PDB file of C-alpha atoms in Angstrom:
ATOM      1  CA  UNK E   1      -5.286  10.956  10.535  1.00  0.00           C
ATOM      2  CA  UNK E   2      -1.996  11.799   8.877  1.00  0.00           C
ATOM      3  CA  UNK E   3       0.405  10.382   6.312  1.00  0.00           C
ATOM      4  CA  UNK E   4       3.586   9.113   7.921  1.00  0.00           C
ATOM      5  CA  UNK E   5       6.906   7.802   6.709  1.00  0.00           C
ATOM      6  CA  UNK E   6       8.856   5.334   8.817  1.00  0.00           C
ATOM      7  CA  UNK E   7      12.207   6.998   9.336  1.00  0.00           C
ATOM      8  CA  UNK E   8      15.406   5.118   9.951  1.00  0.00           C
ATOM      9  CA  UNK E   9      18.353   6.954   8.444  1.00  0.00           C
ATOM     10  CA  UNK E  10      21.744   5.261   8.253  1.00  0.00           C
ATOM     11  CA  UNK E  11      24.085   6.902  10.761  1.00  0.00           C
ATOM     12  CA  UNK E  12      26.688   7.183   8.021  1.00  0.00           C
ATOM     13  CA  UNK E  13      24.392   8.959   5.576  1.00  0.00           C
ATOM     14  CA  UNK E  14      26.093  12.153   4.378  1.00  0.00           C
ATOM     15  CA  UNK E  15      24.623  12.910   0.954  1.00  0.00           C
ATOM     16  CA  UNK E  16      22.684  15.848   2.451  1.00  0.00           C
ATOM     17  CA  UNK E  17      21.718  17.134   5.931  1.00  0.00           C
ATOM     18  CA  UNK E  18      19.146  15.094   7.855  1.00  0.00           C
ATOM     19  CA  UNK E  19      17.389  15.691  11.169  1.00  0.00           C
ATOM     20  CA  UNK E  20      19.472  14.661  14.171  1.00  0.00           C
ATOM     21  CA  UNK E  21      16.652  12.716  15.840  1.00  0.00           C
ATOM     22  CA  UNK E  22      14.211  11.573  13.201  1.00  0.00           C
ATOM     23  CA  UNK E  23      13.851   7.844  13.895  1.00  0.00           C
ATOM     24  CA  UNK E  24      10.260   6.631  14.159  1.00  0.00           C
ATOM     25  CA  UNK E  25       7.238   7.857  12.215  1.00  0.00           C
ATOM     26  CA  UNK E  26       7.485  11.277  10.605  1.00  0.00           C
ATOM     27  CA  UNK E  27       4.191  12.985   9.711  1.00  0.00           C
ATOM     28  CA  UNK E  28       4.520  14.504   6.241  1.00  0.00           C
ATOM     29  CA  UNK E  29       3.262  18.064   5.904  1.00  0.00           C
ATOM     30  CA  UNK E  30       4.270  21.548   4.903  1.00  0.00           C
ATOM     31  CA  UNK E  31       5.428  22.265   8.450  1.00  0.00           C
ATOM     32  CA  UNK E  32       8.590  20.151   8.448  1.00  0.00           C
ATOM     33  CA  UNK E  33      12.061  21.578   8.736  1.00  0.00           C
ATOM     34  CA  UNK E  34      14.297  21.189   5.685  1.00  0.00           C
ATOM     35  CA  UNK E  35      16.401  18.731   7.704  1.00  0.00           C
ATOM     36  CA  UNK E  36      13.289  16.609   8.297  1.00  0.00           C
ATOM     37  CA  UNK E  37      12.536  16.732   4.578  1.00  0.00           C
ATOM     38  CA  UNK E  38      16.110  15.553   4.074  1.00  0.00           C
ATOM     39  CA  UNK E  39      15.423  12.605   6.395  1.00  0.00           C
ATOM     40  CA  UNK E  40      12.282  11.710   4.449  1.00  0.00           C
ATOM     41  CA  UNK E  41      14.120  11.870   1.137  1.00  0.00           C
ATOM     42  CA  UNK E  42      16.998   9.801   2.538  1.00  0.00           C
ATOM     43  CA  UNK E  43      14.477   7.060   3.389  1.00  0.00           C
ATOM     44  CA  UNK E  44      12.793   7.194  -0.027  1.00  0.00           C
ATOM     45  CA  UNK E  45      16.115   7.048  -1.860  1.00  0.00           C
ATOM     46  CA  UNK E  46      17.582   4.453   0.494  1.00  0.00           C
ATOM     47  CA  UNK E  47      14.512   2.196   0.430  1.00  0.00           C
ATOM     48  CA  UNK E  48      14.634   2.114  -3.341  1.00  0.00           C
ATOM     49  CA  UNK E  49      18.387   1.706  -3.511  1.00  0.00           C
ATOM     50  CA  UNK E  50      18.677   4.919  -5.539  1.00  0.00           C
ATOM     51  CA  UNK E  51      22.226   6.359  -5.642  1.00  0.00           C
ATOM     52  CA  UNK E  52      22.595   9.830  -4.142  1.00  0.00           C
ATOM     53  CA  UNK E  53      25.987  10.748  -5.544  1.00  0.00           C
ATOM     54  CA  UNK E  54      27.024  12.752  -7.364  1.00  0.00           C
ATOM     55  CA  UNK E  55      24.329  15.056  -6.004  1.00  0.00           C
ATOM     56  CA  UNK E  56      24.543  17.239  -9.115  1.00  0.00           C
ATOM     57  CA  UNK E  57      23.230  14.255 -11.116  1.00  0.00           C
ATOM     58  CA  UNK E  58      20.308  13.543  -8.789  1.00  0.00           C
ATOM     59  CA  UNK E  59      17.696  13.903 -11.528  1.00  0.00           C
ATOM     60  CA  UNK E  60      19.453  11.423 -13.813  1.00  0.00           C
ATOM     61  CA  UNK E  61      20.097   8.984 -10.953  1.00  0.00           C
ATOM     62  CA  UNK E  62      16.384   9.067 -10.131  1.00  0.00           C
ATOM     63  CA  UNK E  63      15.300   8.589 -13.739  1.00  0.00           C
ATOM     64  CA  UNK E  64      17.700   5.684 -14.245  1.00  0.00           C
ATOM     65  CA  UNK E  65      16.246   3.988 -11.166  1.00  0.00           C
ATOM     66  CA  UNK E  66      12.688   4.483 -12.428  1.00  0.00           C
ATOM     67  CA  UNK E  67      13.662   3.049 -15.803  1.00  0.00           C
ATOM     68  CA  UNK E  68      14.813  -0.123 -14.032  1.00  0.00           C
ATOM     69  CA  UNK E  69      12.355  -0.409 -11.120  1.00  0.00           C
ATOM     70  CA  UNK E  70       9.317   1.281 -12.630  1.00  0.00           C
ATOM     71  CA  UNK E  71       8.105   2.941  -9.418  1.00  0.00           C
ATOM     72  CA  UNK E  72       8.975   4.298  -5.993  1.00  0.00           C
ATOM     73  CA  UNK E  73       7.758   2.772  -2.745  1.00  0.00           C
ATOM     74  CA  UNK E  74       8.351   3.859   0.834  1.00  0.00           C
ATOM     75  CA  UNK E  75       7.642   2.407   4.288  1.00  0.00           C
ATOM     76  CA  UNK E  76       4.689   4.123   5.938  1.00  0.00           C
ATOM     77  CA  UNK E  77       1.060   4.883   5.289  1.00  0.00           C
ATOM     78  CA  UNK E  78      -1.699   6.558   7.267  1.00  0.00           C
ATOM     79  CA  UNK E  79      -1.611   6.865  11.040  1.00  0.00           C
ATOM     80  CA  UNK E  80      -4.908   7.156  12.908  1.00  0.00           C
ATOM     81  CA  UNK E  81      -5.060   8.620  16.410  1.00  0.00           C
ATOM     82  CA  UNK E  82      -7.717   9.090  19.051  1.00  0.00           C
ATOM     83  CA  UNK E  83      -6.316  11.850  21.232  1.00  0.00           C
ATOM     84  CA  UNK E  84      -9.049  11.485  23.843  1.00  0.00           C
ATOM     85  CA  UNK E  85      -8.406   7.789  24.391  1.00  0.00           C
ATOM     86  CA  UNK E  86      -4.670   8.072  23.834  1.00  0.00           C
ATOM     87  CA  UNK E  87      -4.789   5.349  21.176  1.00  0.00           C
ATOM     88  CA  UNK E  88      -3.159   5.206  17.760  1.00  0.00           C
ATOM     89  CA  UNK E  89      -3.006   2.840  14.824  1.00  0.00           C
ATOM     90  CA  UNK E  90       0.340   2.783  13.031  1.00  0.00           C
ATOM     91  CA  UNK E  91       1.219   1.343   9.624  1.00  0.00           C
ATOM     92  CA  UNK E  92       2.654  -2.143  10.054  1.00  0.00           C
ATOM     93  CA  UNK E  93       5.654  -3.722   8.401  1.00  0.00           C
ATOM     94  CA  UNK E  94       5.420  -3.856   4.580  1.00  0.00           C
ATOM     95  CA  UNK E  95       2.688  -1.198   4.518  1.00  0.00           C
ATOM     96  CA  UNK E  96       3.619   1.463   1.969  1.00  0.00           C
ATOM     97  CA  UNK E  97       2.926   5.169   1.675  1.00  0.00           C
ATOM     98  CA  UNK E  98       2.220   4.572  -2.022  1.00  0.00           C
ATOM     99  CA  UNK E  99      -1.030   2.792  -1.073  1.00  0.00           C
ATOM    100  CA  UNK E 100      -2.544   5.542   1.093  1.00  0.00           C
ATOM    101  CA  UNK E 101      -5.449   6.086  -1.335  1.00  0.00           C
ATOM    102  CA  UNK E 102      -6.703   2.549  -0.682  1.00  0.00           C
ATOM    103  CA  UNK E 103      -8.366   4.019   2.415  1.00  0.00           C
ATOM    104  CA  UNK E 104     -11.121   5.147   0.034  1.00  0.00           C
ATOM    105  CA  UNK E 105     -12.272   1.502  -0.059  1.00  0.00           C
ATOM    106  CA  UNK E 106     -13.228   1.749   3.606  1.00  0.00           C
ATOM    107  CA  UNK E 107     -16.002   4.160   2.613  1.00  0.00           C
ATOM    108  CA  UNK E 108     -17.592   1.226   0.783  1.00  0.00           C
ATOM    109  CA  UNK E 109     -17.124  -1.059   3.778  1.00  0.00           C
ATOM    110  CA  UNK E 110     -14.231  -2.880   2.185  1.00  0.00           C
ATOM    111  CA  UNK E 111     -11.335  -3.954   4.329  1.00  0.00           C
ATOM    112  CA  UNK E 112      -7.728  -3.073   3.573  1.00  0.00           C
ATOM    113  CA  UNK E 113      -4.349  -4.432   4.568  1.00  0.00           C
ATOM    114  CA  UNK E 114      -2.346  -2.207   6.910  1.00  0.00           C
ATOM    115  CA  UNK E 115       0.776  -4.325   7.259  1.00  0.00           C
ATOM    116  CA  UNK E 116       1.893  -6.819   9.890  1.00  0.00           C
ATOM    117  CA  UNK E 117       3.917  -6.817  13.113  1.00  0.00           C
ATOM    118  CA  UNK E 118       1.656  -5.304  14.315  1.00  0.00           C
ATOM    119  CA  UNK E 119      -1.421  -6.667  12.546  1.00  0.00           C
ATOM    120  CA  UNK E 120      -4.503  -4.456  12.243  1.00  0.00           C
ATOM    121  CA  UNK E 121      -8.091  -5.636  11.807  1.00  0.00           C
ATOM    122  CA  UNK E 122     -11.097  -3.643  10.579  1.00  0.00           C
ATOM    123  CA  UNK E 123     -14.624  -4.220  11.867  1.00  0.00           C
ATOM    124  CA  UNK E 124     -17.624  -2.351  10.463  1.00  0.00           C
ATOM    125  CA  UNK E 125     -20.318  -1.539  13.005  1.00  0.00           C
ATOM    126  CA  UNK E 126     -23.261   0.676  12.098  1.00  0.00           C
ATOM    127  CA  UNK E 127     -21.921   3.866  10.551  1.00  0.00           C
ATOM    128  CA  UNK E 128     -18.363   3.399  11.752  1.00  0.00           C
ATOM    129  CA  UNK E 129     -15.257   1.283  11.310  1.00  0.00           C
ATOM    130  CA  UNK E 130     -13.244   0.071  14.289  1.00  0.00           C
ATOM    131  CA  UNK E 131      -9.517  -0.499  13.827  1.00  0.00           C
ATOM    132  CA  UNK E 132      -7.936  -2.950  16.243  1.00  0.00           C
ATOM    133  CA  UNK E 133      -4.164  -3.290  16.287  1.00  0.00           C
ATOM    134  CA  UNK E 134      -2.415  -6.121  18.042  1.00  0.00           C
ATOM    135  CA  UNK E 135       0.689  -5.227  20.040  1.00  0.00           C
ATOM    136  CA  UNK E 136       3.977  -5.794  18.259  1.00  0.00           C
ATOM    137  CA  UNK E 137       6.483  -8.187  19.739  1.00  0.00           C
ATOM    138  CA  UNK E 138       8.585  -5.496  21.370  1.00  0.00           C
ATOM    139  CA  UNK E 139       5.886  -3.345  22.989  1.00  0.00           C
ATOM    140  CA  UNK E 140       5.956  -3.077  26.774  1.00  0.00           C
ATOM    141  CA  UNK E 141       3.433  -3.336  28.254  1.00  0.00           C
ATOM    142  CA  UNK E 142       1.728  -5.264  25.476  1.00  0.00           C
ATOM    143  CA  UNK E 143      -1.758  -3.882  24.826  1.00  0.00           C
ATOM    144  CA  UNK E 144      -4.286  -3.807  22.032  1.00  0.00           C
ATOM    145  CA  UNK E 145      -4.934  -0.404  20.472  1.00  0.00           C
ATOM    146  CA  UNK E 146      -8.402   0.499  19.152  1.00  0.00           C
ATOM    147  CA  UNK E 147      -9.618   3.535  17.231  1.00  0.00           C
ATOM    148  CA  UNK E 148     -13.099   4.039  15.772  1.00  0.00           C
ATOM    149  CA  UNK E 149     -13.819   6.284  12.776  1.00  0.00           C
ATOM    150  CA  UNK E 150     -17.267   7.376  11.664  1.00  0.00           C
ATOM    151  CA  UNK E 151     -17.563   6.650   7.954  1.00  0.00           C
ATOM    152  CA  UNK E 152     -19.196  10.026   7.280  1.00  0.00           C
ATOM    153  CA  UNK E 153     -16.087  11.704   8.751  1.00  0.00           C
ATOM    154  CA  UNK E 154     -13.602   9.750   6.654  1.00  0.00           C
ATOM    155  CA  UNK E 155     -13.832  11.900   3.475  1.00  0.00           C
ATOM    156  CA  UNK E 156     -12.825  15.017   5.428  1.00  0.00           C
ATOM    157  CA  UNK E 157      -9.963  13.129   7.077  1.00  0.00           C
ATOM    158  CA  UNK E 158      -8.634  11.887   3.750  1.00  0.00           C
ATOM    159  CA  UNK E 159      -8.970  15.340   2.206  1.00  0.00           C
ATOM    160  CA  UNK E 160      -6.861  16.746   5.031  1.00  0.00           C
ATOM    161  CA  UNK E 161      -4.262  14.022   4.472  1.00  0.00           C
ATOM    162  CA  UNK E 162      -4.049  14.991   0.817  1.00  0.00           C
ATOM    163  CA  UNK E 163      -3.627  18.677   1.680  1.00  0.00           C
ATOM    164  CA  UNK E 164      -0.811  17.823   4.099  1.00  0.00           C
ATOM    165  CA  UNK E 165       0.926  15.731   1.445  1.00  0.00           C
ATOM    166  CA  UNK E 166       0.604  18.600  -1.021  1.00  0.00           C
ATOM    167  CA  UNK E 167       2.278  20.836   1.547  1.00  0.00           C
ATOM    168  CA  UNK E 168       5.065  18.282   1.844  1.00  0.00           C
ATOM    169  CA  UNK E 169       5.538  18.345  -1.936  1.00  0.00           C
ATOM    170  CA  UNK E 170       5.973  22.106  -1.862  1.00  0.00           C
ATOM    171  CA  UNK E 171       8.629  21.714   0.820  1.00  0.00           C
ATOM    172  CA  UNK E 172      10.413  19.052  -1.228  1.00  0.00           C
ATOM    173  CA  UNK E 173      10.673  21.543  -4.078  1.00  0.00           C
ATOM    174  CA  UNK E 174      12.205  24.135  -1.733  1.00  0.00           C
ATOM    175  CA  UNK E 175      14.542  21.509  -0.261  1.00  0.00           C
ATOM    176  CA  UNK E 176      15.695  20.291  -3.659  1.00  0.00           C
ATOM    177  CA  UNK E 177      16.160  23.907  -4.746  1.00  0.00           C
ATOM    178  CA  UNK E 178      18.985  24.091  -2.216  1.00  0.00           C
ATOM    179  CA  UNK E 179      20.386  20.576  -2.592  1.00  0.00           C
ATOM    180  CA  UNK E 180      20.075  19.922  -6.325  1.00  0.00           C
ATOM    181  CA  UNK E 181      18.249  22.771  -8.110  1.00  0.00           C
ATOM    182  CA  UNK E 182      18.200  21.086 -11.519  1.00  0.00           C
ATOM    183  CA  UNK E 183      16.357  18.105 -10.018  1.00  0.00           C
ATOM    184  CA  UNK E 184      13.682  20.042  -8.101  1.00  0.00           C
ATOM    185  CA  UNK E 185      10.851  20.015 -10.648  1.00  0.00           C
ATOM    186  CA  UNK E 186      11.489  16.426 -11.718  1.00  0.00           C
ATOM    187  CA  UNK E 187      11.678  15.185  -8.124  1.00  0.00           C
ATOM    188  CA  UNK E 188       8.319  16.722  -7.237  1.00  0.00           C
ATOM    189  CA  UNK E 189       6.734  15.252 -10.371  1.00  0.00           C
ATOM    190  CA  UNK E 190       8.077  11.780  -9.599  1.00  0.00           C
ATOM    191  CA  UNK E 191       6.910  11.879  -5.983  1.00  0.00           C
ATOM    192  CA  UNK E 192       3.483  13.096  -7.066  1.00  0.00           C
ATOM    193  CA  UNK E 193       3.126  10.354  -9.672  1.00  0.00           C
ATOM    194  CA  UNK E 194       4.381   7.504  -7.487  1.00  0.00           C
ATOM    195  CA  UNK E 195       2.637   8.432  -4.241  1.00  0.00           C
ATOM    196  CA  UNK E 196      -0.484   9.752  -6.027  1.00  0.00           C
ATOM    197  CA  UNK E 197      -0.621  12.980  -4.067  1.00  0.00           C
ATOM    198  CA  UNK E 198      -2.444  15.354  -6.413  1.00  0.00           C
ATOM    199  CA  UNK E 199      -5.497  14.546  -8.459  1.00  0.00           C
ATOM    200  CA  UNK E 200      -9.119  13.948  -7.475  1.00  0.00           C
ATOM    201  CA  UNK E 201      -9.691  11.650  -4.519  1.00  0.00           C
ATOM    202  CA  UNK E 202     -13.074  10.389  -5.765  1.00  0.00           C
ATOM    203  CA  UNK E 203     -14.618  10.046  -2.321  1.00  0.00           C
ATOM    204  CA  UNK E 204     -18.185   9.613  -3.506  1.00  0.00           C
TER     205      UNK E 204
END
């Protein structure tokens, strides 16, 4: 299980360097290149319609956006993979990274919405939850993807996700230190607050 951001950077984006081939789902962690961090930040800023110029005013541009919009959202969420079976469950359309903590509800056998196109359904059986994802309209060949998670393993998986996101935050600070040093601390704080990265997970 990992936290992913759906990456689709405008070919004309030139506010800062981005990874040459970053389209698709990018797993967020402390192991990304700075160019990949740039791609992730381009998506977050672009998705929210936050101006990126002048880069020296990045902190103020971000704060003005938050004053108007109130929060940040980003396309993505948690990806679940079964390497043995070669199956994976991806966040669907309209699923947001900001809601990744809702996975805690699964521990209490509550369902959650994982987006559409493709749609994903949760079925609780014994001590596990089975995720079944319908094929999206463009998949060839079209096939259903299924992954099963033992509920007693979910806390460890979510804890690992949080640690990876914390590593990503540290990289964002290093990235911003090169791109817009005066915005680095504020940017990390805003990402932490809006995507609820730090803080107790309450997995009991």
